[in-house]
Coordinates of C-alpha atoms (C1' of nucleotides) in Angstrom, one line a residue:
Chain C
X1 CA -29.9 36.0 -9.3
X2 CA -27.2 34.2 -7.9
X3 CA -27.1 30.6 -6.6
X4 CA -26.3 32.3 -3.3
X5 CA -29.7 34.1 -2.6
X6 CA -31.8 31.1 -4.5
X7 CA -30.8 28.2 -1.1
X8 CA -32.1 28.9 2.4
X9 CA -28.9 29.4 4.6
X10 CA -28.3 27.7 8.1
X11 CA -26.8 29.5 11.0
X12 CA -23.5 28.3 11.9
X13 CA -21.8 28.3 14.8
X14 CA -18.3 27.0 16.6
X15 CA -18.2 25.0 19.5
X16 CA -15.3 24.5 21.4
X17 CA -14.0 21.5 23.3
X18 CA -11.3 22.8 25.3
X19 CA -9.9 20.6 27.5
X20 CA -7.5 21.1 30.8
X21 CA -5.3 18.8 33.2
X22 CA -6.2 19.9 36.7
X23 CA -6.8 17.9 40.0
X24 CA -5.4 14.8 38.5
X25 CA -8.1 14.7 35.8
X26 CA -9.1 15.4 32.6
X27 CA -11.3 18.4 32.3
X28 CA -13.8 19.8 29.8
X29 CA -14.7 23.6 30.3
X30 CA -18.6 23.8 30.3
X31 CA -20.8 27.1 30.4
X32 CA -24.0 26.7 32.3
X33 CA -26.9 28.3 29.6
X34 CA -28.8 31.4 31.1
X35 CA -31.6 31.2 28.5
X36 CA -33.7 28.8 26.7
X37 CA -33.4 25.9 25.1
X38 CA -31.8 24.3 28.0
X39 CA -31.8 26.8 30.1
X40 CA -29.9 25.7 32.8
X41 CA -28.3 22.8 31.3
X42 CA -24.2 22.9 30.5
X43 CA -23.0 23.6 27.2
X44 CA -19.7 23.4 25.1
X45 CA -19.0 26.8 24.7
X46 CA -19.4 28.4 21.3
X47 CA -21.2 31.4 19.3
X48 CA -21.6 32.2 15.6
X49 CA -19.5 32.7 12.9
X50 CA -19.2 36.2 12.1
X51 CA -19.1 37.4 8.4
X52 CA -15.4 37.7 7.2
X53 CA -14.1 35.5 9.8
X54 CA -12.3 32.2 9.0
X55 CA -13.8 29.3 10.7
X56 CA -10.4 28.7 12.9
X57 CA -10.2 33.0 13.8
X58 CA -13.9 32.5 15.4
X59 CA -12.9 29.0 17.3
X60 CA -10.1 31.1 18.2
X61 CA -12.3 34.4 19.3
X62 CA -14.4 32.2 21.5
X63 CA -11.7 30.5 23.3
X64 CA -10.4 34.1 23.9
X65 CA -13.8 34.9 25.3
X66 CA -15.2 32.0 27.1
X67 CA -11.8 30.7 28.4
X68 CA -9.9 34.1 28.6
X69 CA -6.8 31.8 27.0
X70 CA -5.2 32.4 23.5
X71 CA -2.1 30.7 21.4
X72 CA -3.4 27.3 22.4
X73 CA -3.0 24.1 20.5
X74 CA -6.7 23.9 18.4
X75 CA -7.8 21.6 15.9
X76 CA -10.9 21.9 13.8
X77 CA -12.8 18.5 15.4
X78 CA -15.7 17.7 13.1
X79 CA -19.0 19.5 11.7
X80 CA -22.6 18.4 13.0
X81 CA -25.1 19.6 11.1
X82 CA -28.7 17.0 11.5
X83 CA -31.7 19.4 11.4
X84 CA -33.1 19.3 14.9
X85 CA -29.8 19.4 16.3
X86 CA -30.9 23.4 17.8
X87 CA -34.9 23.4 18.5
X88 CA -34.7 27.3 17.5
X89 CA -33.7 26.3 13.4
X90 CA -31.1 25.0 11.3
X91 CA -27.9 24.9 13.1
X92 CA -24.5 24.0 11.3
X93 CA -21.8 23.7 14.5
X94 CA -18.4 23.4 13.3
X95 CA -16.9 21.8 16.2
X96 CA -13.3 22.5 17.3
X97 CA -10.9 21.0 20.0
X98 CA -8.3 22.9 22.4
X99 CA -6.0 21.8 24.7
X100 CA -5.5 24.3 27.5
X101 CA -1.6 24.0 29.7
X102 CA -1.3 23.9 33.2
X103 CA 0.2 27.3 32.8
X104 CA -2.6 29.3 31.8
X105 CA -6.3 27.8 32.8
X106 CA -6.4 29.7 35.9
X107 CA -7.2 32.4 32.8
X108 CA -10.4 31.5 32.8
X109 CA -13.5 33.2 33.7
X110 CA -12.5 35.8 31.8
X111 CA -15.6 34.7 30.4
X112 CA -18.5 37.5 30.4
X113 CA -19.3 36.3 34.0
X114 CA -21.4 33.4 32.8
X115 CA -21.2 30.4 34.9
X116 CA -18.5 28.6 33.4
X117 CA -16.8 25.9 35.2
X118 CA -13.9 22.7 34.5
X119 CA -15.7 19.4 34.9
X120 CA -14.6 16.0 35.1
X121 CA -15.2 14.3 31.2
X122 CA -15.0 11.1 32.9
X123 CA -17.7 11.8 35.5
X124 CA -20.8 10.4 34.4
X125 CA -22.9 13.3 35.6
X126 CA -20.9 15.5 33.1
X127 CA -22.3 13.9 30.0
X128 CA -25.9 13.2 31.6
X129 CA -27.4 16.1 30.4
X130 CA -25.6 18.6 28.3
X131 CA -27.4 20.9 25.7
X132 CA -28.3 20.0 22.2
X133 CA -25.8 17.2 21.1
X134 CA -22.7 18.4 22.9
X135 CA -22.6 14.7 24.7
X136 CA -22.0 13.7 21.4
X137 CA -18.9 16.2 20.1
X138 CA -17.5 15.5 23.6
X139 CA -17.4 11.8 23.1
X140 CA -15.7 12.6 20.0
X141 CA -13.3 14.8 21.0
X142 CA -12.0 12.5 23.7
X143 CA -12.1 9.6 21.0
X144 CA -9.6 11.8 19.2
X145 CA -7.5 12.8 21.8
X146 CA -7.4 9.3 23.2
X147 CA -5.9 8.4 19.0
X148 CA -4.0 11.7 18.7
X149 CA -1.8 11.2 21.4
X150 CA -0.5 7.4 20.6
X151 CA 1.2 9.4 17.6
X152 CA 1.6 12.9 17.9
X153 CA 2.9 14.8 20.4
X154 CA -0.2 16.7 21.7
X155 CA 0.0 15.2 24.8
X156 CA 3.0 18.1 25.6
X157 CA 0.2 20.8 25.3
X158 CA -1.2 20.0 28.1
X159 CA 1.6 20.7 30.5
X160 CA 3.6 23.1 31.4
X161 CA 6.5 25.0 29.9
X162 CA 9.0 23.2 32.5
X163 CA 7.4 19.9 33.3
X164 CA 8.8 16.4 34.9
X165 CA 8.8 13.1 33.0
X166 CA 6.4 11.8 35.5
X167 CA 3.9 14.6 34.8
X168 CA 3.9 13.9 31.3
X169 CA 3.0 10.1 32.2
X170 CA 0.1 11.2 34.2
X171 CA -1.3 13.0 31.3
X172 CA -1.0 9.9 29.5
X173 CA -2.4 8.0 32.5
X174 CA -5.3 10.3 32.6
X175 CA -6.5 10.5 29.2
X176 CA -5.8 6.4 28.3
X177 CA -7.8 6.0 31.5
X178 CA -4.8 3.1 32.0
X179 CA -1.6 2.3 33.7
X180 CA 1.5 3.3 31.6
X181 CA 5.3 1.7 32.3
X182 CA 7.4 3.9 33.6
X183 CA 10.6 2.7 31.9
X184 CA 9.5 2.4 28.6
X185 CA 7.5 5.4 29.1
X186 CA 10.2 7.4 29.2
X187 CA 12.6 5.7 26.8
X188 CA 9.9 6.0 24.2
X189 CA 9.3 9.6 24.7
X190 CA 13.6 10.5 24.9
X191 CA 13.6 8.4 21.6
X192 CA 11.5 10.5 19.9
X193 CA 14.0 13.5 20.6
X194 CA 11.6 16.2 20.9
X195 CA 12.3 16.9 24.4
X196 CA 14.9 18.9 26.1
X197 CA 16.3 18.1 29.2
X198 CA 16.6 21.2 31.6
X199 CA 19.3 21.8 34.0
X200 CA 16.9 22.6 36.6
X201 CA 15.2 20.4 38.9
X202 CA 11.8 20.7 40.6
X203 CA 13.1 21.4 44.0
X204 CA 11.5 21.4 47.7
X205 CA 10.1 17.9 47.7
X206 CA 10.2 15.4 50.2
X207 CA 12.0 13.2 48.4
X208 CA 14.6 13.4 45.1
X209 CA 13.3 16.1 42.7
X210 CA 12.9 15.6 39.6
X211 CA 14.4 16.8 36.2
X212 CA 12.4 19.0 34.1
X213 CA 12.1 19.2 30.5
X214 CA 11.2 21.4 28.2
X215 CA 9.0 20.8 24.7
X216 CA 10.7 21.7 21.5
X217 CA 8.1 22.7 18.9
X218 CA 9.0 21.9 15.3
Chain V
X1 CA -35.6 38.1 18.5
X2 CA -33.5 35.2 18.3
X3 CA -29.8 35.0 18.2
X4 CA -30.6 33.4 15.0
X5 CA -31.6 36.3 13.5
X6 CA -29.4 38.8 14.9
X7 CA -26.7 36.9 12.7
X8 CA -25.7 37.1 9.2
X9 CA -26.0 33.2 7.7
X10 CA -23.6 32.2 5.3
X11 CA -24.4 29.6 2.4
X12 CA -23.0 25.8 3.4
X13 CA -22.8 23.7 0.1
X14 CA -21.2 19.9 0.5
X15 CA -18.2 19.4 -1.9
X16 CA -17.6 15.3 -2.8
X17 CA -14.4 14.1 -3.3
X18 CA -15.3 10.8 -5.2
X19 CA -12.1 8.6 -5.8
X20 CA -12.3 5.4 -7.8
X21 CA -9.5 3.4 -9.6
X22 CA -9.6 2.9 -13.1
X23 CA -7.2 2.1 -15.7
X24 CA -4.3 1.2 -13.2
X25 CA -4.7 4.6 -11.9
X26 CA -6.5 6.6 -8.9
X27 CA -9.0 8.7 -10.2
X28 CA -11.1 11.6 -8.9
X29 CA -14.2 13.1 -10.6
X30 CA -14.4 16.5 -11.5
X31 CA -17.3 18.7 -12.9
X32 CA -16.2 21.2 -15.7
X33 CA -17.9 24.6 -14.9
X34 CA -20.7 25.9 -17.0
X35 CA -21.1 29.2 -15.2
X36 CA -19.1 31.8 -13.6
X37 CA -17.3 32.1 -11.3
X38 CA -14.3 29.9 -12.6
X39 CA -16.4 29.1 -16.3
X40 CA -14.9 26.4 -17.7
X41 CA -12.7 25.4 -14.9
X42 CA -12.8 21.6 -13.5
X43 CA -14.1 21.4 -9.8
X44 CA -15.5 19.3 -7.5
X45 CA -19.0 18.2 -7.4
X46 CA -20.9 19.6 -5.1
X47 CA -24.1 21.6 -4.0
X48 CA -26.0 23.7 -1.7
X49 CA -27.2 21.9 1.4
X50 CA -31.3 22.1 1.9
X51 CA -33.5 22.6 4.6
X52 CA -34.3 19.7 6.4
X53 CA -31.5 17.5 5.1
X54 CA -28.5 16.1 7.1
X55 CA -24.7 16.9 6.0
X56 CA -24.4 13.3 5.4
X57 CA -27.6 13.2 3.3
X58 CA -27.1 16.4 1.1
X59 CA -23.3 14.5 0.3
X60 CA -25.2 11.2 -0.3
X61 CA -27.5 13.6 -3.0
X62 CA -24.8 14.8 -4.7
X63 CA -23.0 11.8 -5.2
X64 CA -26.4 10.2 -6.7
X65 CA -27.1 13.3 -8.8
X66 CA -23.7 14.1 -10.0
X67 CA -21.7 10.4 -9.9
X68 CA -25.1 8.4 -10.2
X69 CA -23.9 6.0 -7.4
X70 CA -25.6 5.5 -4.3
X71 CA -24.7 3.1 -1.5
X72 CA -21.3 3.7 -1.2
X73 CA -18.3 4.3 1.1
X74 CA -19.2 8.3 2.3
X75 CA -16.8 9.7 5.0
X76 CA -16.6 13.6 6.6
X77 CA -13.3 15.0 5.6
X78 CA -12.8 18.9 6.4
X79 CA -15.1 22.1 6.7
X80 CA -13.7 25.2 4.8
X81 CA -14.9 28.4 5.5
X82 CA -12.4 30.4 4.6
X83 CA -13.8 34.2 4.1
X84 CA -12.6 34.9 0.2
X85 CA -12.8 31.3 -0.8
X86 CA -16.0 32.1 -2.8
X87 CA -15.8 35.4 -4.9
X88 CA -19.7 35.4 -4.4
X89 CA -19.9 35.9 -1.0
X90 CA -19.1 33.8 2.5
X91 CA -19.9 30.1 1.7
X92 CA -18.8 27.7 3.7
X93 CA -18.0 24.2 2.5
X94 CA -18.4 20.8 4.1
X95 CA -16.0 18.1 2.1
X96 CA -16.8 14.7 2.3
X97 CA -14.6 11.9 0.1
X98 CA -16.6 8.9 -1.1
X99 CA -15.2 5.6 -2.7
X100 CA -16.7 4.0 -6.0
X101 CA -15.9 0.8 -6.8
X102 CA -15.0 -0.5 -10.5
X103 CA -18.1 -2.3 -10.3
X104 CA -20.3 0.8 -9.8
X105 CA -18.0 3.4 -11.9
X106 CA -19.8 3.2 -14.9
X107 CA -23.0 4.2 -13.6
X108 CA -21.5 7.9 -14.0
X109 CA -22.4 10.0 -16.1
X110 CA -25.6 10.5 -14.8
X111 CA -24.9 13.8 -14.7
X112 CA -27.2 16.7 -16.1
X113 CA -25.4 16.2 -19.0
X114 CA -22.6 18.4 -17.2
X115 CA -19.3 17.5 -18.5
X116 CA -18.2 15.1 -15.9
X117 CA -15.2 13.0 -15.5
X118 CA -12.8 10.9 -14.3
X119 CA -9.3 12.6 -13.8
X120 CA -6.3 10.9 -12.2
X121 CA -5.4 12.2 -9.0
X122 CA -2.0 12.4 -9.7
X123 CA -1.5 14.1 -12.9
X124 CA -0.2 17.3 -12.1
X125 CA -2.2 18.7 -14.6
X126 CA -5.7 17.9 -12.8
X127 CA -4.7 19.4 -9.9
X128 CA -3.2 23.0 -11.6
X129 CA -6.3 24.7 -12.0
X130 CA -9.4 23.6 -10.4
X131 CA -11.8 25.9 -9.2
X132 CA -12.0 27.1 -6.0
X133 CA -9.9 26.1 -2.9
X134 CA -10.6 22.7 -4.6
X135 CA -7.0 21.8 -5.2
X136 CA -6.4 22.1 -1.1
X137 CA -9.4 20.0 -1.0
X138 CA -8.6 17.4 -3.1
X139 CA -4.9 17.3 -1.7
X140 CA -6.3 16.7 1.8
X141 CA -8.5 13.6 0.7
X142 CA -5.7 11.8 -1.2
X143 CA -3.7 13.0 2.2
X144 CA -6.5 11.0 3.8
X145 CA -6.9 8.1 2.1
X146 CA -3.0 7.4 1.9
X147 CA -3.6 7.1 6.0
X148 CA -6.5 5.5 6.1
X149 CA -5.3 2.7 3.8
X150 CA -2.8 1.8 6.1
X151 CA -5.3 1.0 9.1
X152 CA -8.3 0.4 8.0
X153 CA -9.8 -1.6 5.6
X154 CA -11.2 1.7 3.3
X155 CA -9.1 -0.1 0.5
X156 CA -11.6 -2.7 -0.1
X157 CA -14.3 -0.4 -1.1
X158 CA -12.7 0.6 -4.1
X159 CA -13.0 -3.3 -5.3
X160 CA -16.0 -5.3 -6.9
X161 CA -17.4 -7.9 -5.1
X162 CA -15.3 -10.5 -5.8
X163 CA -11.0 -9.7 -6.4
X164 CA -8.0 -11.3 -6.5
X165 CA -5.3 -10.7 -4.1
X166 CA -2.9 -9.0 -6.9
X167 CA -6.0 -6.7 -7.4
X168 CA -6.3 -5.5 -3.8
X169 CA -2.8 -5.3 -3.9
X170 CA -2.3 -2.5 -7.1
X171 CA -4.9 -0.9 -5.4
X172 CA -2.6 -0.3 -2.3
X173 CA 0.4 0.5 -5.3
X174 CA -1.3 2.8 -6.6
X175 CA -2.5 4.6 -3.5
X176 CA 0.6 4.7 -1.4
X177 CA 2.9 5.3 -5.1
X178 CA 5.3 2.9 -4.0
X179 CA 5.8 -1.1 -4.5
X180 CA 4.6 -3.6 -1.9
X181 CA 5.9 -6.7 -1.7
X182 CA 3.7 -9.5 -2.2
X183 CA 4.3 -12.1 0.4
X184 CA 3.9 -10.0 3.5
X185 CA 1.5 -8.0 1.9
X186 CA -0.8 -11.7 1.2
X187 CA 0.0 -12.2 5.1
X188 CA -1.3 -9.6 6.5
X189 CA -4.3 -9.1 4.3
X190 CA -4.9 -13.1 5.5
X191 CA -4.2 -12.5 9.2
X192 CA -6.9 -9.9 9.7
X193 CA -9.4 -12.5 8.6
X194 CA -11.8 -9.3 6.9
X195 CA -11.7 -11.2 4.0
X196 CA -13.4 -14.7 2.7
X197 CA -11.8 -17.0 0.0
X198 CA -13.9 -18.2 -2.7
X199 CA -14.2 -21.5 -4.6
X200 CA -14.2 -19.8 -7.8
X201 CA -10.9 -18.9 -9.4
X202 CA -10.6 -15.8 -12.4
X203 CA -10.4 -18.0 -16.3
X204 CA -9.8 -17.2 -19.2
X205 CA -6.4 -15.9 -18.4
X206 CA -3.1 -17.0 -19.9
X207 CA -1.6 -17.9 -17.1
X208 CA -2.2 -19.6 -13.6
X209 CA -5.6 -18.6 -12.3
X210 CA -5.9 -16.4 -9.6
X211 CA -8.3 -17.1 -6.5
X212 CA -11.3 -14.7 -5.9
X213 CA -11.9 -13.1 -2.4
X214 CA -14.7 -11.4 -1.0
X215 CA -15.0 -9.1 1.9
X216 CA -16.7 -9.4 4.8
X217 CA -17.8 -6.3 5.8
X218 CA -18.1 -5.9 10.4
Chain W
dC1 C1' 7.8 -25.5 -24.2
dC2 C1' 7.3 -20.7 -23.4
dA3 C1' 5.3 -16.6 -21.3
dA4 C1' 3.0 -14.7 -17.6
dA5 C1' 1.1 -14.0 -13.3
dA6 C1' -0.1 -16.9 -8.9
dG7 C1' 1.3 -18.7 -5.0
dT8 C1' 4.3 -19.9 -1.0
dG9 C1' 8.3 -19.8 4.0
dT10 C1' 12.2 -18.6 6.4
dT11 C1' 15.4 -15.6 8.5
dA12 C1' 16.9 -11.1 10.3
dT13 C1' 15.8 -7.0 12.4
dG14 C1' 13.6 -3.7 15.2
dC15 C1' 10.0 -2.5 18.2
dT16 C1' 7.2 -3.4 22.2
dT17 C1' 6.5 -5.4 26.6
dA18 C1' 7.4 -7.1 31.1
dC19 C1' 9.8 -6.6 35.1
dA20 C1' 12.8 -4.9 40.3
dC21 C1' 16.0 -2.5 42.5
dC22 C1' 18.9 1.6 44.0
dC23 C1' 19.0 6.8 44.5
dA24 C1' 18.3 11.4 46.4
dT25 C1' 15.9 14.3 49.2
dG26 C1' 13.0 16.2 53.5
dC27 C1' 11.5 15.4 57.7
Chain U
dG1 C1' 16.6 6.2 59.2
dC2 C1' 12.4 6.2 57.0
dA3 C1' 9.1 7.5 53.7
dT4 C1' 8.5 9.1 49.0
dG5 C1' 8.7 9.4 44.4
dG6 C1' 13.0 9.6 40.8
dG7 C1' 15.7 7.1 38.0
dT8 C1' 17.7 3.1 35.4
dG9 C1' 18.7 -1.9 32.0
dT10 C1' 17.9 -6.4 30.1
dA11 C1' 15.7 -10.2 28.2
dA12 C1' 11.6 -12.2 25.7
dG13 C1' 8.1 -11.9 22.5
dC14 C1' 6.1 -10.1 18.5
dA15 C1' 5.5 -7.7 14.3
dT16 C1' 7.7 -6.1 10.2
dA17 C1' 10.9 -6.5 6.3
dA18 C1' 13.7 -8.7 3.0
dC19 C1' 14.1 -12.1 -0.2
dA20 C1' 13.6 -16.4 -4.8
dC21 C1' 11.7 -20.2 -6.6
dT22 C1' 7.9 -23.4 -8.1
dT23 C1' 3.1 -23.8 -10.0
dT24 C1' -0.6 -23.4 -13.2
dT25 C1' -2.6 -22.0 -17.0
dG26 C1' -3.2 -20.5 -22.4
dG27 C1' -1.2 -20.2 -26.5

DNA sequence: CCAAAAGTGTTATGCTTACACCCATGC
DNA sequence: GCATGGGTGTAAGCATAACACTTTTGG
């Protein structure tokens, strides 16, 4: 008899924390739960792990499903795991983060016509009452975004393909919930070289357009 | 019928990487194999996660069963789930890396009598044929530590009680591979004010004394 | 007095911060 | 010509990096 068959075994699921730019804010994309427990109440969206799927090809299959977006940036976040965490039995959530462009979040509700909807993180309402311990993964999620993007360059995969150097501060703004400087915003980000600058301008404002840029992955 | 049931569950086991320094060198402790798969092949300790029982407590288990150490630094590192990583069947693995200090190291061994020990981290040898994905494991911790040294103070927890500055120094050499040099190193060690100078020097040395320190932990 | 590690300051360099005005466009 | 956001440089402060000699002990 092996080891495998002798230990009870958990469910495990994913749960995404996919997050958007949109209306000047920083958005989590919730699903309202049709059935019990918390019926009614907003949840991360998620769903088990199916047998022969990697862990990142199920965070991956749910973002297709639940967000209708794929080939986003996503990063395996943490895994919760407390007994009592899911009233219905041992739950093991491996919980992954997404960030979602400009570009493609009007993808969305491609979701199986559940009620799934972009809220506010920074709204206190949001957190109030989500399901099971998703308050928790969300706060963590935005701890690491907040951290990731001081040193890395996720912040880029938020925006679009084309995007101004003012945009880019705004994502910045919005997520360090903080005023940024615009000159040394800017030399820091052409320092680090991993931007190109675009012939192009953004055009048909009322006052003089902007340059765009464009992200160079490496 | 609950959703629960309508899935298959895999078997989630928690996989320590325990690192402690020892003879000028960073060491990790590894468990040679009794039984298939991999017989006789070094791995990571490690276990099945029980009912009832958090992530963070079935690590803390291990690390008492297999290192005989309780109490000590115990930090989530990764979830692998990869489908094919267990020739047995889907297993996924929660890694955790734990820190021993010298003063605590000995109490190894407590083991089942399983051949258990200390390997260095950074003979190439240790890391050529460990069971498992445990190699990608084990890279990722080291990986982590080698950041987290450099921010945090996770390089104290490796140290007894009371150490010199030289001592907490080597420890940094050791991790990072590379020299540091000693004033600015005694600076900023100083400046963050984490740690308390003693009255008591270390004797019985043939040379100048060194001053003890102890940390204060926040 | 010799060997061995402990302990200690100063200067140069680069990075981060603060800060204010002119520019190009649409209306 | 006015309102609106786009775009630009410089100086100060701060943190990091480089570097060599004196001190204290045991033998």
């Amino acid at each position: 008899m092996s080891p495998l068959d002798k230990y009870p075994r958990p469910s495990v699921t994913v749960d995404l924390v996919i997050f958007t730019i949109a209306d000047d804010d920083l958005k989590v994309l919730l699903i309202r739960r049709g059935g019990e427990p918390f019926k009614g109440c907003w949840a991360l969206p998620g769903g088990f792990v199916e047998l022969g799927e990697s862990l990142e090809a199920a965070a991956a299959r749910e973002l297709s499903e639940e967000a209708g977006v794929t080939n986003v940036y996503l990063e395996q976040l943490y895994t919760f795991g407390d007994p009592g965490r899911d009233p219905r039995g041992r739950v093991i959530s491996v919980s992954y983060f997404a960030l979602v462009d400009a570009d493609r979040q009007h993808i969305r509700a491609a979701s199986d016509a559940a009620d799934a909807r972009w809220h506010s993180v920074f709204d206190t309402k949001t957190g109030g009452k989500l399901a099971f311990d998703h308050k928790r993964i969300l706060d963590y999620a935005v701890w690491r975004l907040r951290n990731k993007i001081e040193w890395t360059t996720v912040g880029y995969e938020l925006l679009p393909k084309k995007f101004t150097l003012s945009e880019l501060q705004r994502v910045y703004e919005i997520i360090l919930q903080k005023p940024v400087d615009k000159r040394n915003f800017r030399k820091k980000v052409l320092a680090q070289g991993r931007i190109r600058e675009l012939s192009e301008t953004r055009s048909d404002v009322a006052h003089r357009p902007a340059r765009l840029y464009s992200f160079r992955k490496k």
